[in-house]
Amino acid sequence: MKMAEISKFFHEKPVSTPIVAITGGKGGTGKTSVAVNLAVALKMKRKNVMLIDVDVDGPNDALLFGMKLKDGENVEFFKPIINVEECVKCGKCAEACLENALVYVKEQIPIFFEELCSGCEACLLACSINAINRGYKILGKVYVSEVDGIKLLTGELKPTEARSPLVVMKTKEKAYETAKKEIFDIILVDTAPGVHNPVVRALQGANLVLAVTEPTPLGAHDLSRILNLVNRLRSSANVVLNRANIKGGFKDVIYNICQKFNVNIVSEIPFDEKLLKAYVGGIPVVNRFPDSPSSKSFFKLADFIIKELGVSE
């Protein structure tokens, strides 16, 4: 699939299954804990769930399930290979490269800087004598797993690589191919924290966005940033307030921000030592301690999602 086709693919949302994106303006708010425990809570309510982990720089969903990823599919990335015997040193390939990954000096073979290449294939199209061949590098892997009856799709960026948006898109592409073959009631997407390109790619196509935050100054600051991004994407957002009852928290500030953006706090998850204990043990708290305060919040959040999206009983 070419880059232009991929962009169209994600903007048009290729599946009819409701998609919920779990995101956050900063790391450490408990976004992944919310995604994993919400997935399990929905499964316990007899919903067929797919969970897509596209926090590709540091995917942790599998860790919270206490499992190891294996048998990943390579994410391959186009790079040009110049046939020096065929090249006439015209420089047209370098002219077509908007990333300046190809540098041309008159009457010299163009020099290729792999780290600048975006994989757009413009150089391939510009070379009328076919002196550029297709080459590939591996950007990362996509893993397809199943745990607790939940289909888990995980994207992982290869260390030292920087093209995380491409791994995000490939992971979503693989997930949606799977969704066309199997029946799912809900698809959950666990994004990276922040408001950068990979997060935008992850949020595309979502019916509902859950912005996870905490009652701290940084949590309040970055909540505004992520809600502003969701507005720009014209998506529907709600807020999940984690560690809602910590002493000295900025809970009022969080509520004021939500009022400013006209969004609701649909779940307040209390600080819960049992959640921490389950986290360390690699077991979702809704499985290990289903009667704990945090588990009850996750079950209520699952009920909200089911009602909000009109998922059939």
PDB file of N, CA and C in Angstrom, residues 215-286:
ATOM      1  N   PRO A 215      -4.777  14.661  38.603  1.00  0.00           N
ATOM      2  CA  PRO A 215      -4.955  15.993  39.204  1.00  0.00           C
ATOM      3  C   PRO A 215      -3.636  16.601  39.681  1.00  0.00           C
ATOM      4  N   THR A 216      -2.751  16.881  38.728  1.00  0.00           N
ATOM      5  CA  THR A 216      -1.460  17.506  39.009  1.00  0.00           C
ATOM      6  C   THR A 216      -1.276  18.692  38.062  1.00  0.00           C
ATOM      7  N   PRO A 217      -0.344  19.609  38.366  1.00  0.00           N
ATOM      8  CA  PRO A 217      -0.124  20.734  37.445  1.00  0.00           C
ATOM      9  C   PRO A 217       0.227  20.285  36.039  1.00  0.00           C
ATOM     10  N   LEU A 218       1.117  19.298  35.900  1.00  0.00           N
ATOM     11  CA  LEU A 218       1.474  18.805  34.576  1.00  0.00           C
ATOM     12  C   LEU A 218       0.287  18.110  33.911  1.00  0.00           C
ATOM     13  N   GLY A 219      -0.469  17.352  34.707  1.00  0.00           N
ATOM     14  CA  GLY A 219      -1.649  16.687  34.157  1.00  0.00           C
ATOM     15  C   GLY A 219      -2.641  17.695  33.606  1.00  0.00           C
ATOM     16  N   ALA A 220      -2.841  18.799  34.325  1.00  0.00           N
ATOM     17  CA  ALA A 220      -3.767  19.839  33.875  1.00  0.00           C
ATOM     18  C   ALA A 220      -3.247  20.516  32.608  1.00  0.00           C
ATOM     19  N   HIS A 221      -1.972  20.840  32.597  1.00  0.00           N
ATOM     20  CA  HIS A 221      -1.374  21.519  31.437  1.00  0.00           C
ATOM     21  C   HIS A 221      -1.517  20.679  30.175  1.00  0.00           C
ATOM     22  N   ASP A 222      -1.157  19.400  30.283  1.00  0.00           N
ATOM     23  CA  ASP A 222      -1.158  18.553  29.090  1.00  0.00           C
ATOM     24  C   ASP A 222      -2.549  18.067  28.711  1.00  0.00           C
ATOM     25  N   LEU A 223      -3.496  18.099  29.662  1.00  0.00           N
ATOM     26  CA  LEU A 223      -4.880  17.783  29.311  1.00  0.00           C
ATOM     27  C   LEU A 223      -5.407  18.817  28.318  1.00  0.00           C
ATOM     28  N   SER A 224      -5.086  20.086  28.539  1.00  0.00           N
ATOM     29  CA  SER A 224      -5.518  21.133  27.615  1.00  0.00           C
ATOM     30  C   SER A 224      -4.959  20.892  26.221  1.00  0.00           C
ATOM     31  N   ARG A 225      -3.717  20.449  26.158  1.00  0.00           N
ATOM     32  CA  ARG A 225      -3.077  20.218  24.862  1.00  0.00           C
ATOM     33  C   ARG A 225      -3.750  19.069  24.115  1.00  0.00           C
ATOM     34  N   ILE A 226      -4.035  17.967  24.810  1.00  0.00           N
ATOM     35  CA  ILE A 226      -4.620  16.816  24.113  1.00  0.00           C
ATOM     36  C   ILE A 226      -6.068  17.107  23.721  1.00  0.00           C
ATOM     37  N   LEU A 227      -6.812  17.846  24.556  1.00  0.00           N
ATOM     38  CA  LEU A 227      -8.192  18.181  24.197  1.00  0.00           C
ATOM     39  C   LEU A 227      -8.228  19.141  23.013  1.00  0.00           C
ATOM     40  N   ASN A 228      -7.253  20.033  22.945  1.00  0.00           N
ATOM     41  CA  ASN A 228      -7.165  20.927  21.797  1.00  0.00           C
ATOM     42  C   ASN A 228      -6.900  20.137  20.515  1.00  0.00           C
ATOM     43  N   LEU A 229      -6.023  19.130  20.612  1.00  0.00           N
ATOM     44  CA  LEU A 229      -5.750  18.281  19.449  1.00  0.00           C
ATOM     45  C   LEU A 229      -6.989  17.512  19.026  1.00  0.00           C
ATOM     46  N   VAL A 230      -7.712  16.944  19.988  1.00  0.00           N
ATOM     47  CA  VAL A 230      -8.919  16.186  19.660  1.00  0.00           C
ATOM     48  C   VAL A 230      -9.948  17.085  18.982  1.00  0.00           C
ATOM     49  N   ASN A 231     -10.058  18.328  19.446  1.00  0.00           N
ATOM     50  CA  ASN A 231     -10.964  19.284  18.800  1.00  0.00           C
ATOM     51  C   ASN A 231     -10.574  19.519  17.349  1.00  0.00           C
ATOM     52  N   ARG A 232      -9.284  19.662  17.108  1.00  0.00           N
ATOM     53  CA  ARG A 232      -8.808  19.905  15.746  1.00  0.00           C
ATOM     54  C   ARG A 232      -9.093  18.711  14.835  1.00  0.00           C
ATOM     55  N   LEU A 233      -9.085  17.516  15.422  1.00  0.00           N
ATOM     56  CA  LEU A 233      -9.392  16.313  14.652  1.00  0.00           C
ATOM     57  C   LEU A 233     -10.898  16.072  14.531  1.00  0.00           C
ATOM     58  N   ARG A 234     -11.670  16.946  15.192  1.00  0.00           N
ATOM     59  CA  ARG A 234     -13.137  16.868  15.168  1.00  0.00           C
ATOM     60  C   ARG A 234     -13.639  15.530  15.685  1.00  0.00           C
ATOM     61  N   SER A 235     -13.006  15.055  16.749  1.00  0.00           N
ATOM     62  CA  SER A 235     -13.422  13.808  17.393  1.00  0.00           C
ATOM     63  C   SER A 235     -14.165  14.133  18.679  1.00  0.00           C
ATOM     64  N   SER A 236     -14.902  13.146  19.181  1.00  0.00           N
ATOM     65  CA  SER A 236     -15.644  13.296  20.425  1.00  0.00           C
ATOM     66  C   SER A 236     -14.770  12.841  21.587  1.00  0.00           C
ATOM     67  N   ALA A 237     -14.620  13.698  22.603  1.00  0.00           N
ATOM     68  CA  ALA A 237     -13.710  13.390  23.706  1.00  0.00           C
ATOM     69  C   ALA A 237     -14.435  13.345  25.040  1.00  0.00           C
ATOM     70  N   ASN A 238     -13.929  12.503  25.922  1.00  0.00           N
ATOM     71  CA  ASN A 238     -14.308  12.472  27.322  1.00  0.00           C
ATOM     72  C   ASN A 238     -13.025  12.306  28.128  1.00  0.00           C
ATOM     73  N   VAL A 239     -13.095  12.585  29.413  1.00  0.00           N
ATOM     74  CA  VAL A 239     -11.904  12.562  30.253  1.00  0.00           C
ATOM     75  C   VAL A 239     -12.023  11.483  31.319  1.00  0.00           C
ATOM     76  N   VAL A 240     -10.926  10.777  31.549  1.00  0.00           N
ATOM     77  CA  VAL A 240     -10.795   9.819  32.641  1.00  0.00           C
ATOM     78  C   VAL A 240      -9.776  10.397  33.614  1.00  0.00           C
ATOM     79  N   LEU A 241     -10.199  10.643  34.846  1.00  0.00           N
ATOM     80  CA  LEU A 241      -9.328  11.225  35.861  1.00  0.00           C
ATOM     81  C   LEU A 241      -8.765  10.110  36.734  1.00  0.00           C
ATOM     82  N   ASN A 242      -7.501   9.814  36.565  1.00  0.00           N
ATOM     83  CA  ASN A 242      -6.833   8.769  37.339  1.00  0.00           C
ATOM     84  C   ASN A 242      -6.246   9.361  38.624  1.00  0.00           C
ATOM     85  N   ARG A 243      -6.140   8.503  39.628  1.00  0.00           N
ATOM     86  CA  ARG A 243      -5.629   8.922  40.951  1.00  0.00           C
ATOM     87  C   ARG A 243      -6.421  10.137  41.442  1.00  0.00           C
ATOM     88  N   ALA A 244      -7.721  10.060  41.271  1.00  0.00           N
ATOM     89  CA  ALA A 244      -8.591  11.223  41.482  1.00  0.00           C
ATOM     90  C   ALA A 244      -8.586  11.727  42.918  1.00  0.00           C
ATOM     91  N   ASN A 245      -8.262  10.863  43.877  1.00  0.00           N
ATOM     92  CA  ASN A 245      -8.395  11.237  45.284  1.00  0.00           C
ATOM     93  C   ASN A 245      -7.068  11.508  45.985  1.00  0.00           C
ATOM     94  N   ILE A 246      -5.991  11.748  45.232  1.00  0.00           N
ATOM     95  CA  ILE A 246      -4.714  12.002  45.896  1.00  0.00           C
ATOM     96  C   ILE A 246      -4.778  13.335  46.648  1.00  0.00           C
ATOM     97  N   LYS A 247      -4.111  13.375  47.794  1.00  0.00           N
ATOM     98  CA  LYS A 247      -4.146  14.568  48.635  1.00  0.00           C
ATOM     99  C   LYS A 247      -3.400  15.720  47.961  1.00  0.00           C
ATOM    100  N   GLY A 248      -3.966  16.907  48.095  1.00  0.00           N
ATOM    101  CA  GLY A 248      -3.333  18.081  47.509  1.00  0.00           C
ATOM    102  C   GLY A 248      -3.461  18.152  46.005  1.00  0.00           C
ATOM    103  N   GLY A 249      -4.366  17.361  45.446  1.00  0.00           N
ATOM    104  CA  GLY A 249      -4.526  17.314  44.001  1.00  0.00           C
ATOM    105  C   GLY A 249      -5.181  18.555  43.427  1.00  0.00           C
ATOM    106  N   PHE A 250      -5.068  18.699  42.106  1.00  0.00           N
ATOM    107  CA  PHE A 250      -5.619  19.845  41.394  1.00  0.00           C
ATOM    108  C   PHE A 250      -6.924  19.444  40.690  1.00  0.00           C
ATOM    109  N   LYS A 251      -7.780  18.776  41.437  1.00  0.00           N
ATOM    110  CA  LYS A 251      -9.006  18.254  40.849  1.00  0.00           C
ATOM    111  C   LYS A 251      -9.886  19.375  40.297  1.00  0.00           C
ATOM    112  N   ASP A 252     -10.001  20.475  41.023  1.00  0.00           N
ATOM    113  CA  ASP A 252     -10.828  21.597  40.568  1.00  0.00           C
ATOM    114  C   ASP A 252     -10.307  22.170  39.253  1.00  0.00           C
ATOM    115  N   VAL A 253      -8.985  22.208  39.107  1.00  0.00           N
ATOM    116  CA  VAL A 253      -8.394  22.719  37.879  1.00  0.00           C
ATOM    117  C   VAL A 253      -8.766  21.828  36.699  1.00  0.00           C
ATOM    118  N   ILE A 254      -8.738  20.522  36.916  1.00  0.00           N
ATOM    119  CA  ILE A 254      -9.107  19.569  35.859  1.00  0.00           C
ATOM    120  C   ILE A 254     -10.564  19.792  35.440  1.00  0.00           C
ATOM    121  N   TYR A 255     -11.441  19.976  36.420  1.00  0.00           N
ATOM    122  CA  TYR A 255     -12.851  20.194  36.102  1.00  0.00           C
ATOM    123  C   TYR A 255     -13.050  21.501  35.338  1.00  0.00           C
ATOM    124  N   ASN A 256     -12.284  22.527  35.687  1.00  0.00           N
ATOM    125  CA  ASN A 256     -12.398  23.807  34.976  1.00  0.00           C
ATOM    126  C   ASN A 256     -11.959  23.667  33.517  1.00  0.00           C
ATOM    127  N   ILE A 257     -10.908  22.890  33.289  1.00  0.00           N
ATOM    128  CA  ILE A 257     -10.444  22.656  31.915  1.00  0.00           C
ATOM    129  C   ILE A 257     -11.511  21.906  31.120  1.00  0.00           C
ATOM    130  N   CYS A 258     -12.106  20.911  31.746  1.00  0.00           N
ATOM    131  CA  CYS A 258     -13.163  20.146  31.054  1.00  0.00           C
ATOM    132  C   CYS A 258     -14.351  21.043  30.708  1.00  0.00           C
ATOM    133  N   GLN A 259     -14.681  21.957  31.616  1.00  0.00           N
ATOM    134  CA  GLN A 259     -15.775  22.890  31.350  1.00  0.00           C
ATOM    135  C   GLN A 259     -15.425  23.815  30.187  1.00  0.00           C
ATOM    136  N   LYS A 260     -14.170  24.240  30.142  1.00  0.00           N
ATOM    137  CA  LYS A 260     -13.716  25.123  29.061  1.00  0.00           C
ATOM    138  C   LYS A 260     -13.857  24.443  27.706  1.00  0.00           C
ATOM    139  N   PHE A 261     -13.519  23.148  27.636  1.00  0.00           N
ATOM    140  CA  PHE A 261     -13.576  22.409  26.374  1.00  0.00           C
ATOM    141  C   PHE A 261     -14.923  21.716  26.165  1.00  0.00           C
ATOM    142  N   ASN A 262     -15.839  21.896  27.114  1.00  0.00           N
ATOM    143  CA  ASN A 262     -17.173  21.305  27.014  1.00  0.00           C
ATOM    144  C   ASN A 262     -17.113  19.778  26.900  1.00  0.00           C
ATOM    145  N   VAL A 263     -16.296  19.163  27.762  1.00  0.00           N
ATOM    146  CA  VAL A 263     -16.199  17.704  27.811  1.00  0.00           C
ATOM    147  C   VAL A 263     -16.502  17.241  29.225  1.00  0.00           C
ATOM    148  N   ASN A 264     -16.827  15.971  29.350  1.00  0.00           N
ATOM    149  CA  ASN A 264     -17.208  15.405  30.644  1.00  0.00           C
ATOM    150  C   ASN A 264     -16.126  14.491  31.204  1.00  0.00           C
ATOM    151  N   ILE A 265     -16.020  14.477  32.513  1.00  0.00           N
ATOM    152  CA  ILE A 265     -15.209  13.457  33.186  1.00  0.00           C
ATOM    153  C   ILE A 265     -16.117  12.257  33.408  1.00  0.00           C
ATOM    154  N   VAL A 266     -15.874  11.203  32.672  1.00  0.00           N
ATOM    155  CA  VAL A 266     -16.783  10.052  32.691  1.00  0.00           C
ATOM    156  C   VAL A 266     -16.341   8.988  33.681  1.00  0.00           C
ATOM    157  N   SER A 267     -15.124   9.126  34.237  1.00  0.00           N
ATOM    158  CA  SER A 267     -14.667   8.157  35.231  1.00  0.00           C
ATOM    159  C   SER A 267     -13.613   8.796  36.121  1.00  0.00           C
ATOM    160  N   GLU A 268     -13.769   8.594  37.417  1.00  0.00           N
ATOM    161  CA  GLU A 268     -12.747   8.977  38.396  1.00  0.00           C
ATOM    162  C   GLU A 268     -12.206   7.693  39.016  1.00  0.00           C
ATOM    163  N   ILE A 269     -10.960   7.400  38.712  1.00  0.00           N
ATOM    164  CA  ILE A 269     -10.329   6.182  39.228  1.00  0.00           C
ATOM    165  C   ILE A 269      -9.514   6.553  40.465  1.00  0.00           C
ATOM    166  N   PRO A 270      -9.852   6.001  41.613  1.00  0.00           N
ATOM    167  CA  PRO A 270      -9.145   6.382  42.840  1.00  0.00           C
ATOM    168  C   PRO A 270      -7.750   5.780  42.905  1.00  0.00           C
ATOM    169  N   PHE A 271      -6.886   6.436  43.700  1.00  0.00           N
ATOM    170  CA  PHE A 271      -5.588   5.832  43.987  1.00  0.00           C
ATOM    171  C   PHE A 271      -5.838   4.554  44.761  1.00  0.00           C
ATOM    172  N   ASP A 272      -5.273   3.448  44.285  1.00  0.00           N
ATOM    173  CA  ASP A 272      -5.610   2.125  44.819  1.00  0.00           C
ATOM    174  C   ASP A 272      -4.343   1.281  44.888  1.00  0.00           C
ATOM    175  N   GLU A 273      -3.952   0.886  46.094  1.00  0.00           N
ATOM    176  CA  GLU A 273      -2.750   0.067  46.258  1.00  0.00           C
ATOM    177  C   GLU A 273      -2.892  -1.291  45.574  1.00  0.00           C
ATOM    178  N   LYS A 274      -4.111  -1.782  45.486  1.00  0.00           N
ATOM    179  CA  LYS A 274      -4.323  -3.071  44.818  1.00  0.00           C
ATOM    180  C   LYS A 274      -4.080  -2.950  43.312  1.00  0.00           C
ATOM    181  N   LEU A 275      -4.387  -1.794  42.747  1.00  0.00           N
ATOM    182  CA  LEU A 275      -4.076  -1.560  41.341  1.00  0.00           C
ATOM    183  C   LEU A 275      -2.569  -1.596  41.127  1.00  0.00           C
ATOM    184  N   LEU A 276      -1.828  -0.964  42.022  1.00  0.00           N
ATOM    185  CA  LEU A 276      -0.369  -0.976  41.935  1.00  0.00           C
ATOM    186  C   LEU A 276       0.179  -2.390  42.083  1.00  0.00           C
ATOM    187  N   LYS A 277      -0.363  -3.148  43.029  1.00  0.00           N
ATOM    188  CA  LYS A 277       0.084  -4.523  43.253  1.00  0.00           C
ATOM    189  C   LYS A 277      -0.181  -5.393  42.025  1.00  0.00           C
ATOM    190  N   ALA A 278      -1.345  -5.238  41.415  1.00  0.00           N
ATOM    191  CA  ALA A 278      -1.683  -5.997  40.211  1.00  0.00           C
ATOM    192  C   ALA A 278      -0.779  -5.584  39.053  1.00  0.00           C
ATOM    193  N   TYR A 279      -0.491  -4.285  38.948  1.00  0.00           N
ATOM    194  CA  TYR A 279       0.376  -3.754  37.892  1.00  0.00           C
ATOM    195  C   TYR A 279       1.755  -4.389  37.959  1.00  0.00           C
ATOM    196  N   VAL A 280       2.323  -4.412  39.166  1.00  0.00           N
ATOM    197  CA  VAL A 280       3.664  -4.995  39.354  1.00  0.00           C
ATOM    198  C   VAL A 280       3.664  -6.477  39.016  1.00  0.00           C
ATOM    199  N   GLY A 281       2.564  -7.153  39.304  1.00  0.00           N
ATOM    200  CA  GLY A 281       2.476  -8.590  39.052  1.00  0.00           C
ATOM    201  C   GLY A 281       2.124  -8.960  37.627  1.00  0.00           C
ATOM    202  N   GLY A 282       1.865  -7.958  36.778  1.00  0.00           N
ATOM    203  CA  GLY A 282       1.527  -8.244  35.389  1.00  0.00           C
ATOM    204  C   GLY A 282       0.164  -8.886  35.226  1.00  0.00           C
ATOM    205  N   ILE A 283      -0.777  -8.505  36.098  1.00  0.00           N
ATOM    206  CA  ILE A 283      -2.144  -9.023  36.034  1.00  0.00           C
ATOM    207  C   ILE A 283      -3.108  -7.840  36.096  1.00  0.00           C
ATOM    208  N   PRO A 284      -4.038  -7.698  35.155  1.00  0.00           N
ATOM    209  CA  PRO A 284      -5.008  -6.606  35.231  1.00  0.00           C
ATOM    210  C   PRO A 284      -5.756  -6.629  36.556  1.00  0.00           C
ATOM    211  N   VAL A 285      -5.927  -5.473  37.166  1.00  0.00           N
ATOM    212  CA  VAL A 285      -6.542  -5.422  38.493  1.00  0.00           C
ATOM    213  C   VAL A 285      -7.974  -5.936  38.469  1.00  0.00           C
ATOM    214  N   VAL A 286      -8.683  -5.777  37.356  1.00  0.00           N
ATOM    215  CA  VAL A 286     -10.065  -6.265  37.295  1.00  0.00           C
ATOM    216  C   VAL A 286     -10.123  -7.790  37.335  1.00  0.00           C
TER     217      VAL A 286
END
